[in-house]
Amino acid sequence: MKSRTEYLVMNVPSRRGFVNITGEVERVVRESGVLEGLVLVNAMHITASVFINDDEPGLHHDYEAWLEQLAPHEPIGQYQHNRTGEDNADAHLKRQVMGREVMVAITGGRLDFGPWEQIFYGEFDGRRKKRVLVKVIGDQ
Amino acid sequence: MKSRTEYLVMNVPSRRGFVNITGEVERVVRESGVLEGLVLVNAMHITASVFINDDEPGLHHDYEAWLEQLAPHEPIGQYQHNRTGEDNADAHLKRQVMGREVMVAITGGRLDFGPWEQIFYGEFDGRRKKRVLVKVIGDQ
Amino acid sequence: MKSRTEYLVMNVPSRRGFVNITGEVERVVRESGVLEGLVLVNAMHITASVFINDDEPGLHHDYEAWLEQLAPHEPIGQYQHNRTGEDNADAHLKRQVMGREVMVAITGGRLDFGPWEQIFYGEFDGRRKKRVLVKVIGDQ
């Protein structure tokens, strides 16, 4: 069994945003030399997500509006978590809807994807550095 | 390490529906010969889910009604994604709640399941062919 | 490839609650001897979750209130599943928001975690014994 571990550094300049990280994950898989296996991609911070969906700006706008409706940022005081001095309780909730991680199959050395699958980092409390873990395991 | 990859073809005749695919996944695991390992089962399309829950029609009705309340199909024009000519923005949202994938442990050559766990394909924009990926990795 | 399988027994005395199981998962990983690999941690029951977030009581209160708003326990009769004699349909819905499972990378023999990541068991229909599966695979 071979493995490879890499940490991507994210720095979204706004509170919320989506970043396509498919190319970075493809690079790590290629450099791992794994032909048959799995890759785990997860947010290492608890107010961010990694998820798979479409690279379409209208859809990203819809996600943003929908998540804000399901778990509004304001009023800040509606969340007990924010009594600790934080203002990001909503980000912890939004992250649960979108998920922490994805597992992707590696077949013949490539991400075994359907036609529109793309991997995104979802930031819900940005304006600071965070990390995404990419872990490849499998066989040559 | 052994591995096996298979693609299940789904064709749900209505816009939305749930299909129990546990037997198909069990077959792939059996044919892989893997005794100790993991199996990844994921929707390859971004308006569909794979999830684990109960095979109970009343519950499936509840999921359908609840998802339609959280992310209604209509009015179509409420979603920016639908300005691309699509009418399936709600399906991209519903899929995030139900999830893209499941990982199941293989122990002694079998799916290591609790008493009621069953694997479902969740379709939110059907009436066309889609695929589910089954990837087994592990040891004999 | 090495593997190790263990079943944690949970018994939450109230209907709903969150239990930090990070220490138990760390113990299983240590005892497995795996240095590079993956660990799957999943609820074996379909009205419970395993998820990763912050060990902060205010946040857990917020999750509880938010989930109850998204999928209220009462009135019982609003769910078709409860016509089977159950009263836990809401628990099946809450579990989908919080998720069934997490995958965690093992690097250098340890859970490869960000600064605040902790693993929780989320119970939504307690007052009885349930199990959590921990499956480690990887290399020494």
PDB file of C-alpha atoms in Angstrom, chain B residues 37-106:
ATOM      1  CA  GLY B  37     -11.508  -3.411   3.883  1.00  0.00           C
ATOM      2  CA  LEU B  38     -13.784  -0.567   2.867  1.00  0.00           C
ATOM      3  CA  VAL B  39     -16.330   0.051   0.148  1.00  0.00           C
ATOM      4  CA  LEU B  40     -17.118   3.517  -1.202  1.00  0.00           C
ATOM      5  CA  VAL B  41     -20.542   3.986  -2.826  1.00  0.00           C
ATOM      6  CA  ASN B  42     -21.176   7.375  -4.422  1.00  0.00           C
ATOM      7  CA  ALA B  43     -23.534   9.066  -6.841  1.00  0.00           C
ATOM      8  CA  MET B  44     -21.583  10.117  -9.949  1.00  0.00           C
ATOM      9  CA  HIS B  45     -24.158  12.836 -10.677  1.00  0.00           C
ATOM     10  CA  ILE B  46     -24.564  16.030  -8.692  1.00  0.00           C
ATOM     11  CA  THR B  47     -28.353  15.971  -8.380  1.00  0.00           C
ATOM     12  CA  ALA B  48     -28.462  12.533  -6.720  1.00  0.00           C
ATOM     13  CA  SER B  49     -27.425  11.042  -3.374  1.00  0.00           C
ATOM     14  CA  VAL B  50     -26.270   7.797  -1.853  1.00  0.00           C
ATOM     15  CA  PHE B  51     -27.233   7.450   1.810  1.00  0.00           C
ATOM     16  CA  ILE B  52     -27.898   4.854   4.484  1.00  0.00           C
ATOM     17  CA  ASN B  53     -31.176   4.675   6.356  1.00  0.00           C
ATOM     18  CA  ASP B  54     -34.278   2.555   6.880  1.00  0.00           C
ATOM     19  CA  ASP B  55     -36.210   0.724   4.143  1.00  0.00           C
ATOM     20  CA  GLU B  56     -39.601   1.995   5.279  1.00  0.00           C
ATOM     21  CA  PRO B  57     -41.991   3.637   2.758  1.00  0.00           C
ATOM     22  CA  GLY B  58     -43.486   6.022   5.342  1.00  0.00           C
ATOM     23  CA  LEU B  59     -40.012   7.358   6.143  1.00  0.00           C
ATOM     24  CA  HIS B  60     -39.247   7.830   2.451  1.00  0.00           C
ATOM     25  CA  HIS B  61     -42.442   9.852   2.129  1.00  0.00           C
ATOM     26  CA  ASP B  62     -41.274  11.950   5.114  1.00  0.00           C
ATOM     27  CA  TYR B  63     -37.854  12.547   3.509  1.00  0.00           C
ATOM     28  CA  GLU B  64     -39.530  13.619   0.265  1.00  0.00           C
ATOM     29  CA  ALA B  65     -41.888  16.078   2.020  1.00  0.00           C
ATOM     30  CA  TRP B  66     -39.149  17.441   4.297  1.00  0.00           C
ATOM     31  CA  LEU B  67     -36.638  18.016   1.488  1.00  0.00           C
ATOM     32  CA  GLU B  68     -39.305  19.729  -0.598  1.00  0.00           C
ATOM     33  CA  GLN B  69     -39.950  22.035   2.372  1.00  0.00           C
ATOM     34  CA  LEU B  70     -36.219  22.785   2.916  1.00  0.00           C
ATOM     35  CA  ALA B  71     -35.499  23.335  -0.793  1.00  0.00           C
ATOM     36  CA  PRO B  72     -38.722  23.650  -2.850  1.00  0.00           C
ATOM     37  CA  HIS B  73     -38.691  22.823  -6.548  1.00  0.00           C
ATOM     38  CA  GLU B  74     -40.999  25.753  -7.351  1.00  0.00           C
ATOM     39  CA  PRO B  75     -41.086  28.556  -8.116  1.00  0.00           C
ATOM     40  CA  ILE B  76     -38.312  27.677 -10.579  1.00  0.00           C
ATOM     41  CA  GLY B  77     -37.293  31.343 -10.865  1.00  0.00           C
ATOM     42  CA  GLN B  78     -36.229  31.619  -7.219  1.00  0.00           C
ATOM     43  CA  TYR B  79     -32.880  29.985  -8.113  1.00  0.00           C
ATOM     44  CA  GLN B  80     -30.159  31.674 -10.192  1.00  0.00           C
ATOM     45  CA  HIS B  81     -28.953  28.257 -11.396  1.00  0.00           C
ATOM     46  CA  ASN B  82     -32.230  27.854 -13.267  1.00  0.00           C
ATOM     47  CA  ARG B  83     -31.466  30.930 -15.402  1.00  0.00           C
ATOM     48  CA  THR B  84     -29.024  28.663 -17.291  1.00  0.00           C
ATOM     49  CA  GLY B  85     -32.082  26.868 -18.738  1.00  0.00           C
ATOM     50  CA  GLU B  86     -32.126  24.170 -16.030  1.00  0.00           C
ATOM     51  CA  ASP B  87     -35.018  23.591 -13.617  1.00  0.00           C
ATOM     52  CA  ASN B  88     -33.069  21.430 -11.161  1.00  0.00           C
ATOM     53  CA  ALA B  89     -31.404  23.865  -8.733  1.00  0.00           C
ATOM     54  CA  ASP B  90     -33.485  22.398  -5.891  1.00  0.00           C
ATOM     55  CA  ALA B  91     -32.034  18.951  -6.692  1.00  0.00           C
ATOM     56  CA  HIS B  92     -28.469  20.249  -6.137  1.00  0.00           C
ATOM     57  CA  LEU B  93     -29.578  21.539  -2.712  1.00  0.00           C
ATOM     58  CA  LYS B  94     -31.505  18.416  -1.679  1.00  0.00           C
ATOM     59  CA  ARG B  95     -28.511  16.261  -2.592  1.00  0.00           C
ATOM     60  CA  GLN B  96     -26.323  18.197  -0.106  1.00  0.00           C
ATOM     61  CA  VAL B  97     -28.715  17.410   2.772  1.00  0.00           C
ATOM     62  CA  MET B  98     -28.808  13.689   1.947  1.00  0.00           C
ATOM     63  CA  GLY B  99     -25.120  13.411   0.972  1.00  0.00           C
ATOM     64  CA  ARG B 100     -23.131  12.174  -2.040  1.00  0.00           C
ATOM     65  CA  GLU B 101     -21.538   9.019  -0.686  1.00  0.00           C
ATOM     66  CA  VAL B 102     -21.243   6.397   2.013  1.00  0.00           C
ATOM     67  CA  MET B 103     -18.267   4.388   3.237  1.00  0.00           C
ATOM     68  CA  VAL B 104     -19.038   0.953   4.629  1.00  0.00           C
ATOM     69  CA  ALA B 105     -16.653  -1.347   6.507  1.00  0.00           C
ATOM     70  CA  ILE B 106     -16.119  -4.863   5.141  1.00  0.00           C
TER      71      ILE B 106
END
